[in-house]
XYZ file of C-alpha atoms in Angstrom:
627
model
C 162.342 -26.538 -124.613
C 161.989 -25.004 -128.020
C 158.646 -25.659 -129.660
C 157.898 -25.048 -133.306
C 154.163 -24.488 -133.530
C 153.599 -24.424 -137.253
C 150.337 -24.231 -139.137
C 147.817 -26.947 -138.476
C 146.366 -28.685 -141.477
C 142.684 -29.061 -142.113
C 142.987 -32.721 -141.156
C 144.091 -31.682 -137.674
C 147.778 -32.477 -137.855
C 149.537 -32.080 -134.545
C 151.325 -28.753 -134.183
C 155.037 -28.668 -134.695
C 155.336 -32.024 -136.454
C 156.112 -30.645 -139.889
C 159.472 -31.763 -141.172
C 161.820 -29.257 -142.795
C 161.226 -28.918 -146.510
C 163.486 -31.068 -148.644
C 165.078 -28.970 -151.337
C 166.717 -31.928 -153.044
C 165.108 -34.078 -155.705
C 164.497 -37.654 -154.660
C 162.847 -40.547 -156.417
C 160.921 -43.281 -154.584
C 163.850 -45.617 -155.208
C 166.142 -43.236 -153.303
C 163.825 -43.390 -150.273
C 163.587 -47.200 -150.415
C 167.375 -47.403 -150.458
C 167.309 -46.428 -146.771
C 164.552 -48.913 -145.877
C 164.620 -52.617 -145.043
C 164.035 -55.729 -147.094
C 162.469 -58.726 -145.338
C 165.893 -60.331 -144.810
C 167.429 -57.115 -143.545
C 164.445 -56.647 -141.245
C 165.118 -60.079 -139.774
C 168.694 -58.994 -138.974
C 167.825 -55.511 -137.700
C 164.682 -56.254 -135.676
C 164.933 -59.887 -134.558
C 168.193 -59.879 -132.598
C 166.405 -59.563 -129.270
C 164.099 -62.487 -129.988
C 166.862 -64.638 -131.498
C 169.215 -64.008 -128.605
C 166.494 -64.967 -126.112
C 167.094 -68.656 -126.887
C 170.297 -68.217 -124.875
C 168.368 -67.502 -121.666
C 164.750 -68.610 -122.341
C 165.279 -72.396 -122.012
C 167.662 -71.826 -119.114
C 164.983 -69.817 -117.278
C 162.593 -72.781 -117.610
C 165.214 -75.286 -116.446
C 166.210 -73.230 -113.401
C 162.592 -73.089 -112.183
C 161.836 -76.771 -112.831
C 165.133 -77.821 -111.252
C 163.620 -77.076 -107.843
C 161.517 -80.237 -108.331
C 164.561 -82.361 -109.138
C 164.923 -84.724 -112.066
C 161.166 -85.316 -112.091
C 160.543 -81.615 -112.625
C 163.093 -81.470 -115.443
C 160.893 -83.879 -117.374
C 158.369 -81.045 -117.872
C 160.831 -78.899 -119.844
C 159.453 -79.932 -123.227
C 155.737 -79.552 -122.309
C 156.377 -76.064 -120.914
C 158.378 -75.132 -124.013
C 155.594 -76.432 -126.278
C 153.134 -74.212 -124.399
C 155.440 -71.227 -124.942
C 155.785 -72.160 -128.620
C 151.991 -72.268 -128.893
C 151.812 -68.794 -127.360
C 154.514 -67.697 -129.801
C 152.364 -68.920 -132.699
C 149.408 -66.984 -131.308
C 151.514 -63.821 -130.975
C 152.993 -64.129 -134.475
C 149.537 -64.623 -135.980
C 148.228 -61.667 -133.980
C 151.079 -59.323 -134.863
C 150.793 -60.364 -138.495
C 147.238 -59.035 -138.358
C 148.406 -55.959 -136.454
C 150.880 -55.189 -139.240
C 148.122 -55.366 -141.861
C 145.698 -53.262 -139.815
C 148.276 -50.704 -138.647
C 150.852 -50.197 -141.439
C 152.116 -46.991 -139.809
C 153.668 -49.031 -137.006
C 153.240 -48.639 -133.275
C 152.213 -52.208 -132.394
C 150.239 -52.423 -129.170
C 150.213 -48.615 -128.854
C 148.462 -48.204 -132.207
C 145.996 -51.037 -131.467
C 145.116 -49.681 -128.031
C 144.792 -46.136 -129.321
C 142.109 -47.153 -131.813
C 140.216 -49.796 -129.842
C 140.882 -49.320 -126.105
C 141.168 -45.565 -125.609
C 144.015 -43.121 -125.298
C 144.857 -43.862 -121.647
C 145.269 -47.574 -122.292
C 147.381 -46.773 -125.338
C 149.692 -44.708 -123.125
C 150.069 -47.658 -120.741
C 151.014 -49.825 -123.722
C 153.487 -47.214 -124.964
C 155.043 -46.812 -121.509
C 155.430 -50.581 -121.133
C 157.100 -50.840 -124.533
C 159.470 -47.967 -123.777
C 160.532 -49.573 -120.499
C 161.003 -52.927 -122.189
C 163.043 -51.467 -125.047
C 165.333 -49.525 -122.707
C 165.851 -52.525 -120.436
C 166.451 -54.745 -123.456
C 169.441 -52.607 -124.420
C 170.941 -52.789 -120.944
C 170.239 -56.518 -120.455
C 171.501 -57.492 -123.911
C 174.750 -55.547 -123.589
C 175.491 -56.753 -120.061
C 174.670 -60.378 -121.003
C 177.020 -60.211 -123.971
C 179.789 -58.715 -121.865
C 179.147 -61.375 -119.178
C 179.811 -64.056 -121.796
C 183.033 -62.249 -122.750
C 184.261 -61.877 -119.167
C 183.449 -65.555 -118.508
C 185.924 -66.463 -121.250
C 188.442 -63.770 -120.218
C 188.107 -63.227 -116.415
C 190.827 -60.545 -116.418
C 188.360 -58.193 -118.159
C 185.762 -58.456 -115.382
C 186.899 -55.268 -113.650
C 186.448 -53.300 -116.892
C 182.977 -54.634 -117.706
C 181.226 -51.255 -117.356
C 183.580 -49.598 -119.837
C 183.204 -52.534 -122.225
C 179.405 -52.237 -121.959
C 179.565 -48.535 -122.746
C 181.923 -49.183 -125.670
C 179.508 -51.697 -127.214
C 176.623 -49.277 -126.666
C 178.527 -46.520 -128.476
C 179.230 -48.901 -131.378
C 175.585 -49.954 -131.763
C 174.416 -46.338 -131.469
C 176.883 -45.143 -134.110
C 175.769 -47.834 -136.550
C 172.098 -46.950 -136.037
C 172.747 -43.239 -136.533
C 173.879 -44.145 -140.050
C 170.470 -45.653 -140.764
C 168.429 -48.771 -140.088
C 169.646 -50.370 -143.336
C 173.264 -49.873 -142.292
C 172.585 -51.583 -138.957
C 170.874 -54.477 -140.766
C 173.860 -54.937 -143.066
C 176.299 -54.797 -140.144
C 174.396 -57.381 -138.069
C 173.292 -59.733 -140.851
C 176.394 -61.952 -140.620
C 176.370 -62.343 -136.790
C 172.659 -63.212 -136.929
C 173.194 -65.794 -139.652
C 176.147 -67.362 -137.795
C 174.162 -67.626 -134.550
C 171.015 -69.083 -136.127
C 173.063 -71.467 -138.247
C 175.117 -72.690 -135.285
C 172.020 -73.255 -133.106
C 170.192 -75.158 -135.848
C 173.306 -77.195 -136.591
C 173.652 -77.990 -132.886
C 170.042 -79.195 -132.731
C 170.424 -81.396 -135.818
C 173.753 -82.884 -134.688
C 172.442 -83.425 -131.172
C 169.328 -85.241 -132.366
C 171.318 -87.734 -134.415
C 174.389 -88.042 -132.243
C 175.314 -91.479 -130.884
C 178.025 -92.388 -128.456
C 179.271 -90.777 -125.230
C 178.233 -87.208 -124.394
C 180.890 -84.619 -123.513
C 180.575 -83.098 -120.026
C 183.788 -81.074 -120.046
C 182.032 -77.723 -119.700
C 180.094 -78.813 -116.596
C 182.959 -80.666 -114.925
C 183.855 -79.306 -111.517
C 180.678 -77.214 -111.203
C 178.046 -77.747 -108.520
C 174.636 -78.974 -109.664
C 171.621 -76.753 -109.038
C 169.192 -79.686 -109.233
C 166.808 -80.164 -106.306
C 166.423 -83.555 -104.622
C 163.576 -85.652 -103.333
C 160.684 -84.086 -105.275
C 158.222 -86.493 -106.913
C 155.414 -84.096 -107.849
C 155.181 -80.871 -109.761
C 152.503 -78.391 -108.774
C 150.558 -76.077 -111.036
C 152.219 -73.029 -109.465
C 155.693 -74.322 -110.342
C 154.641 -74.994 -113.925
C 153.098 -71.530 -114.116
C 156.310 -69.952 -112.837
C 158.354 -71.962 -115.343
C 156.030 -70.885 -118.137
C 156.249 -67.230 -117.097
C 160.039 -67.422 -116.791
C 160.385 -69.056 -120.198
C 158.204 -66.400 -121.793
C 161.230 -64.111 -121.563
C 162.155 -65.827 -124.834
C 159.223 -64.001 -126.459
C 160.630 -60.520 -125.930
C 161.235 -58.830 -129.249
C 158.380 -60.535 -131.114
C 156.536 -57.205 -131.259
C 159.469 -55.221 -132.676
C 158.577 -55.858 -136.329
C 155.028 -54.547 -135.851
C 156.384 -51.428 -134.170
C 158.720 -50.593 -137.061
C 156.621 -51.295 -140.167
C 157.459 -47.874 -141.736
C 161.128 -48.902 -141.790
C 160.464 -51.529 -144.497
C 160.522 -51.047 -148.248
C 157.254 -50.967 -150.169
C 155.057 -52.896 -149.888
C 156.034 -52.354 -146.249
C 153.194 -54.295 -144.611
C 153.768 -57.403 -146.736
C 157.523 -57.403 -146.112
C 156.986 -56.880 -142.385
C 154.510 -59.783 -142.267
C 157.024 -62.095 -143.960
C 159.671 -60.982 -141.474
C 157.321 -61.633 -138.536
C 156.490 -65.154 -139.745
C 160.152 -65.985 -140.413
C 161.074 -64.720 -136.932
C 158.366 -66.827 -135.273
C 159.295 -69.949 -137.243
C 163.020 -69.713 -136.500
C 162.463 -68.892 -132.842
C 159.943 -71.712 -132.378
C 162.181 -74.298 -134.037
C 165.180 -73.279 -131.938
C 163.252 -73.277 -128.642
C 161.634 -76.671 -129.232
C 164.859 -78.158 -130.573
C 166.858 -77.025 -127.551
C 164.252 -78.356 -125.096
C 164.309 -81.757 -126.849
C 168.089 -81.850 -126.493
C 167.824 -80.972 -122.795
C 165.664 -84.084 -122.292
C 167.736 -86.277 -124.606
C 171.015 -85.486 -122.858
C 169.421 -85.396 -119.355
C 171.138 -82.089 -118.641
C 171.171 -80.550 -115.195
C 171.583 -76.833 -114.447
C 174.992 -76.163 -112.916
C 176.416 -73.038 -111.391
C 178.692 -71.022 -113.668
C 177.845 -72.799 -116.948
C 174.885 -71.926 -119.130
C 172.487 -74.556 -120.410
C 173.309 -73.484 -123.972
C 177.013 -74.118 -123.334
C 176.228 -77.605 -121.990
C 174.092 -78.377 -125.044
C 176.852 -77.244 -127.411
C 179.322 -79.398 -125.507
C 177.019 -82.409 -125.605
C 176.207 -82.018 -129.316
C 179.564 -81.016 -130.804
C 182.023 -82.028 -128.130
C 184.513 -79.667 -126.494
C 186.081 -78.553 -129.745
C 186.146 -75.609 -132.164
C 182.404 -75.904 -132.904
C 181.690 -75.471 -129.191
C 183.618 -72.194 -129.129
C 181.890 -70.973 -132.306
C 178.513 -71.347 -130.553
C 179.790 -69.525 -127.474
C 181.319 -66.704 -129.486
C 178.223 -66.326 -131.708
C 176.031 -66.243 -128.593
C 178.207 -63.594 -126.982
C 178.157 -61.380 -130.089
C 174.428 -61.720 -130.698
C 173.558 -61.042 -127.059
C 175.603 -57.854 -127.170
C 174.059 -56.779 -130.466
C 170.488 -57.735 -129.496
C 170.191 -54.151 -128.285
C 169.753 -53.235 -131.957
C 166.118 -54.398 -131.800
C 165.375 -51.514 -129.445
C 167.147 -49.046 -131.719
C 164.974 -50.237 -134.593
C 161.623 -50.173 -132.778
C 161.697 -47.541 -130.035
C 162.516 -44.440 -132.159
C 159.557 -45.235 -134.452
C 157.257 -45.640 -131.439
C 158.527 -42.372 -129.960
C 157.877 -40.595 -133.264
C 154.242 -41.771 -133.161
C 153.905 -40.568 -129.572
C 155.409 -37.220 -130.588
C 152.944 -36.846 -133.467
C 150.122 -37.504 -131.010
C 151.545 -34.743 -128.750
C 152.595 -37.116 -125.951
C 156.343 -36.531 -126.409
C 158.338 -33.496 -127.578
C 157.893 -33.032 -131.336
C 161.629 -33.267 -131.926
C 161.291 -37.074 -131.688
C 159.134 -37.056 -134.848
C 161.860 -35.539 -137.019
C 163.892 -37.710 -139.379
C 167.447 -37.318 -140.599
C 168.576 -37.858 -144.190
C 168.864 -41.636 -143.830
C 165.315 -42.071 -142.481
C 166.725 -42.082 -138.937
C 164.810 -40.772 -135.944
C 168.103 -39.447 -134.622
C 166.786 -37.875 -131.426
C 165.084 -41.120 -130.414
C 168.288 -43.087 -131.035
C 170.381 -40.666 -128.970
C 167.833 -40.563 -126.129
C 167.728 -44.373 -125.967
C 171.526 -44.531 -125.876
C 171.797 -41.977 -123.061
C 169.172 -43.640 -120.832
C 170.680 -47.072 -121.477
C 174.141 -45.758 -120.564
C 172.777 -44.506 -117.240
C 171.264 -47.954 -116.564
C 174.549 -49.657 -117.390
C 176.470 -47.397 -115.019
C 173.812 -47.740 -112.306
C 173.828 -51.554 -112.512
C 177.612 -51.759 -112.666
C 177.348 -53.856 -115.823
C 175.676 -56.687 -113.858
C 172.975 -58.601 -115.748
C 171.389 -60.032 -112.585
C 170.599 -56.504 -111.368
C 168.557 -55.795 -114.506
C 166.925 -59.144 -115.317
C 164.206 -58.898 -112.607
C 163.000 -55.719 -114.350
C 162.997 -57.301 -117.788
C 160.010 -58.747 -119.692
C 157.279 -57.284 -117.441
C 156.727 -54.411 -119.833
C 156.531 -56.628 -122.885
C 153.928 -58.903 -121.241
C 151.773 -55.869 -120.505
C 152.143 -54.750 -124.113
C 151.285 -58.244 -125.376
C 148.138 -58.363 -123.245
C 146.908 -54.931 -124.279
C 147.556 -55.718 -127.940
C 145.665 -59.016 -127.757
C 142.667 -57.434 -126.015
C 142.669 -54.623 -128.576
C 142.677 -57.121 -131.440
C 139.678 -58.896 -129.876
C 137.848 -55.557 -129.976
C 139.076 -55.124 -133.543
C 137.576 -58.428 -134.715
C 134.333 -57.836 -132.843
C 133.994 -54.436 -134.498
C 135.098 -55.345 -138.030
C 133.531 -58.860 -138.101
C 135.294 -60.192 -141.210
C 134.877 -63.782 -142.340
C 136.011 -66.148 -139.583
C 136.239 -63.354 -137.023
C 135.020 -65.568 -134.153
C 138.028 -67.882 -134.423
C 140.443 -64.969 -134.698
C 138.885 -63.229 -131.698
C 139.035 -66.461 -129.689
C 142.714 -66.893 -130.599
C 143.562 -63.354 -129.500
C 141.464 -63.729 -126.360
C 143.316 -66.895 -125.409
C 146.619 -65.150 -126.036
C 145.540 -62.203 -123.873
C 144.686 -64.608 -121.047
C 148.066 -66.342 -121.222
C 150.159 -63.179 -121.427
C 148.049 -61.454 -118.765
C 148.573 -64.324 -116.342
C 152.280 -64.359 -117.185
C 152.540 -60.622 -116.483
C 150.916 -61.053 -113.065
C 153.064 -64.065 -112.140
C 156.348 -62.475 -113.231
C 155.541 -59.215 -111.424
C 154.534 -61.031 -108.237
C 157.525 -63.384 -108.155
C 160.073 -60.700 -109.035
C 158.508 -57.803 -107.092
C 160.999 -57.747 -104.225
C 163.922 -58.330 -106.617
C 163.436 -55.004 -108.365
C 160.197 -55.405 -110.319
C 158.638 -52.771 -108.037
C 160.647 -50.186 -110.011
C 158.615 -51.044 -113.120
C 155.387 -50.829 -111.137
C 156.398 -47.301 -110.098
C 157.938 -46.190 -113.391
C 154.985 -47.246 -115.564
C 152.401 -44.825 -114.107
C 155.020 -42.071 -113.887
C 155.664 -42.394 -117.632
C 151.927 -42.267 -118.354
C 151.597 -39.132 -116.221
C 154.515 -37.621 -118.123
C 152.815 -38.334 -121.459
C 149.631 -36.677 -120.218
C 151.488 -33.619 -118.957
C 153.230 -33.149 -122.327
C 149.885 -33.525 -124.104
C 148.261 -30.900 -121.880
C 151.159 -28.523 -122.532
C 150.747 -28.880 -126.297
C 146.980 -28.456 -125.955
C 147.468 -25.186 -124.058
C 149.959 -23.931 -126.646
C 147.624 -24.911 -129.478
C 144.751 -23.089 -127.795
C 146.804 -19.919 -127.416
C 147.846 -20.126 -131.078
C 144.233 -20.842 -132.107
C 145.293 -23.860 -134.125
C 142.534 -25.372 -136.215
C 140.756 -22.023 -136.607
C 140.852 -19.500 -139.409
C 143.007 -16.617 -138.112
C 142.252 -12.975 -138.662
C 143.709 -11.344 -141.750
C 147.352 -10.219 -141.350
C 147.849 -6.513 -140.794
C 150.881 -4.308 -141.156
C 152.051 -2.630 -137.967
C 154.776 -0.115 -137.329
C 158.158 -1.733 -136.699
C 161.072 -0.582 -134.525
C 164.401 -2.388 -134.972
C 167.110 -2.194 -132.286
C 170.685 -3.035 -133.375
C 173.324 -3.604 -130.637
C 176.722 -2.270 -131.769
C 180.169 -2.174 -130.167
C 182.178 -0.571 -132.962
C 182.250 0.341 -136.651
C 182.881 -2.406 -139.182
C 181.490 -3.995 -142.289
C 179.303 -6.104 -139.982
C 177.800 -2.927 -138.481
C 177.024 -1.580 -141.958
C 175.323 -4.793 -143.071
C 173.326 -4.970 -139.846
C 172.000 -1.413 -140.218
C 171.206 -2.042 -143.899
C 169.183 -5.126 -142.957
C 167.490 -3.264 -140.103
C 166.427 -0.356 -142.338
C 164.880 -2.810 -144.781
C 162.932 -4.427 -141.937
C 161.755 -1.532 -139.801
C 160.164 1.892 -139.980
C 162.503 3.113 -137.244
C 166.036 1.882 -136.555
C 167.956 2.513 -133.335
C 171.604 1.600 -132.788
C 172.387 0.849 -129.135
C 175.771 0.537 -127.422
C 176.490 -0.231 -123.752
C 179.167 1.903 -122.047
C 180.945 1.585 -118.709
C 182.270 4.337 -116.380
C 185.906 3.150 -116.412
C 188.392 5.442 -118.130
C 189.362 2.861 -120.735
C 185.766 2.125 -121.701
C 184.895 5.838 -121.602
C 187.620 6.557 -124.161
C 186.323 3.751 -126.404
C 182.775 5.124 -126.140
C 183.932 8.632 -127.079
C 185.839 7.228 -130.070
C 182.735 5.334 -131.224
C 180.592 8.459 -130.850
C 183.082 10.541 -132.848
C 183.388 7.948 -135.622
C 179.588 7.592 -135.740
C 179.147 11.334 -136.326
C 181.737 11.258 -139.093
C 180.155 8.173 -140.688
C 176.583 9.611 -140.588
C 174.654 6.376 -141.287
C 171.299 8.099 -140.754
C 170.633 6.012 -137.626
C 170.600 7.388 -134.082
C 173.213 5.954 -131.706
C 171.920 5.501 -128.149
C 174.350 4.966 -125.268
C 173.323 2.841 -122.268
C 175.406 3.039 -119.114
C 176.156 -0.085 -117.060
C 177.884 0.145 -113.695
C 178.457 -3.613 -113.473
C 179.885 -4.088 -116.984
C 176.802 -6.146 -117.796
C 175.734 -6.324 -121.448
C 172.449 -8.230 -121.552
C 170.519 -6.604 -118.707
C 170.874 -2.964 -119.855
C 169.818 -3.906 -123.392
C 166.807 -5.953 -122.247
C 165.743 -3.125 -119.879
C 165.954 -0.630 -122.751
C 163.957 -2.905 -125.081
C 161.299 -3.434 -122.402
C 160.977 0.331 -121.890
C 160.873 0.875 -125.659
C 158.002 -1.620 -125.992
C 156.041 0.279 -123.334
C 156.431 3.615 -125.152
C 155.716 2.073 -128.601
C 152.733 -0.118 -127.771
C 151.425 0.084 -131.333
C 154.751 -1.103 -132.830
C 156.549 -4.417 -133.156
C 159.979 -4.235 -131.505
C 162.710 -6.358 -133.108
C 166.263 -6.822 -131.825
C 168.649 -7.560 -134.716
C 171.896 -9.053 -133.392
C 174.835 -9.033 -135.853
C 177.284 -11.938 -135.500
C 180.247 -13.299 -137.432
C 180.535 -16.928 -138.520
C 184.124 -17.987 -139.326
C 184.734 -20.404 -142.173
C 186.478 -23.034 -140.029
C 184.786 -24.802 -137.134
C 187.686 -24.391 -134.691
C 187.721 -20.631 -135.286
C 184.214 -20.365 -133.840
C 185.736 -21.123 -130.458
C 187.454 -17.721 -130.683
C 184.165 -15.785 -130.701
C 183.186 -13.773 -127.648
C 179.551 -15.004 -127.598
C 178.215 -11.464 -127.117
C 175.325 -12.268 -129.466
C 174.251 -15.270 -127.379
C 174.390 -13.192 -124.168
C 172.187 -10.472 -125.668
C 169.745 -12.956 -127.225
C 169.339 -14.833 -123.936
C 168.685 -11.649 -121.937
C 166.179 -10.238 -124.441
C 164.335 -13.566 -124.752
C 164.160 -13.953 -120.979
C 163.006 -10.426 -120.086
C 160.986 -9.171 -123.080
C 158.524 -10.194 -125.793
C 160.601 -8.631 -128.564
C 161.370 -10.517 -131.755
C 164.981 -11.690 -131.911
C 166.740 -11.761 -135.273
C 170.349 -13.011 -135.412
C 172.139 -11.792 -138.536
C 175.097 -14.016 -139.364
C 177.941 -12.577 -141.445
C 179.786 -15.518 -142.987
C 183.547 -14.966 -143.277
C 184.514 -16.916 -146.383
C 188.002 -17.592 -147.683
C 187.581 -14.792 -150.260
C 186.556 -12.303 -147.571
C 189.732 -12.999 -145.607
């Protein structure tokens, strides 16, 4: 791993987090052009939460169905409880956005109010949730596609990977580009769900059951009571609809100025739309007396009952399929920002803190795509393999964030702080209980992987932090260094023949060092011996004023003899700085670079591995004029 340990500022900036200087001239408007408006933020960061209405109500129904028709009557009360929790979370994250405008969500809250170790638990839980969200969203979308076109079922893994590549490519162009690309699918989905709710509420006459015809009912029989444990399990299962609510708070820096105000409006709009859709769908479930059936989603039954088995029904199904597949975009909007904050706090490699031209944390986007691809291949594109792992991380993050906000109100004590602290405390209780219930009920189905992965991630964060601390200590970061002094310099230039490149390399070396040594590696074979003699003869005729030293290698190795010579030279010149200047050509066309022999890379690797010498790679650009 390459680490750039730059100067540390007086404020204690983490080493290596400085971004490359921007030589172009930009105005604030240019920077805002690559940031989100409130509407674009709703499209880029709410897909996960919006798409959850496709499986949130169904999760409630499947649990309550065990108690038969009597249990199904509790669908609306359970949904109202989830909606109340949603209101608590939206209000809380609205305050989080105002208090932590640099983003980070539960990680930032825990870091300030609960300590660094708790903040790492929150960060690890969010990372797991974001990665799983990508895999679950893509597989769920592809499952909807293969349900409509069964002949594609055998190719589902390749389809999943294709969608992942598409979403990744869009996000590499910038968060605004992803928002523009996904704005229409989001609008179509939300519009179709709201239209379905309105039509279903006012519909009279017979209800279509075409979608459920011929499918076995999953409704239990004979139950006349519903226990508290069943209601708790239904509540915990339905809380999967709340995943993604925290994404806006994690990505506040992605919004245009005033970023916090725009993010707050986006958070409120997300909560309002999600709450209306969840409550509306649960009312329709009771109004149409729907039963869960195998092979047909509850959302499909509701669309059939509201619109009939016509074109509108297929619009809802298609919009659901597209939005489920694209819901992975929420992770691409939130996780790279979170990883950049972790990198700036020295818990992840500093490369994750760097931004590309379009305000993209490119390394975070690529890392998320690669890990998600591995999950998709591992699961075989099967949603059921991944769902037991989903939502546990987000519940942990919710709980930590709520507890941290309670500490925040108790410490700040603004006007009305008791009510706000009580609200956050109640939310922490609900999400904490949900986290325990979901983990316990899904433990044997794969949730144990999250229980194992969470502490391993935290240990990884700590190990990275210790490594940076050790490097910072060796570099004496945060201290005033001793005054720079000039020392004698010896520059070694590897050569294999005479050319314009050799001349430029020696010219550069003589400007850098007090002593310059040209070194060539020879071999005992007759052909190589003749080439060495020719080089020696030409060198004497050229007379560059630099000594040519010949190193013999029995094994035709290039790097080892040079590194051994440099190591010996450093021992005999202990008061001097030894520099190895490696001349290389750089062709004008990219494909021509494949023709290079890579001698420079071989030498650089050997010298870096075996010595402490400074390596300088001099590139000679071959332009069209030079050819």
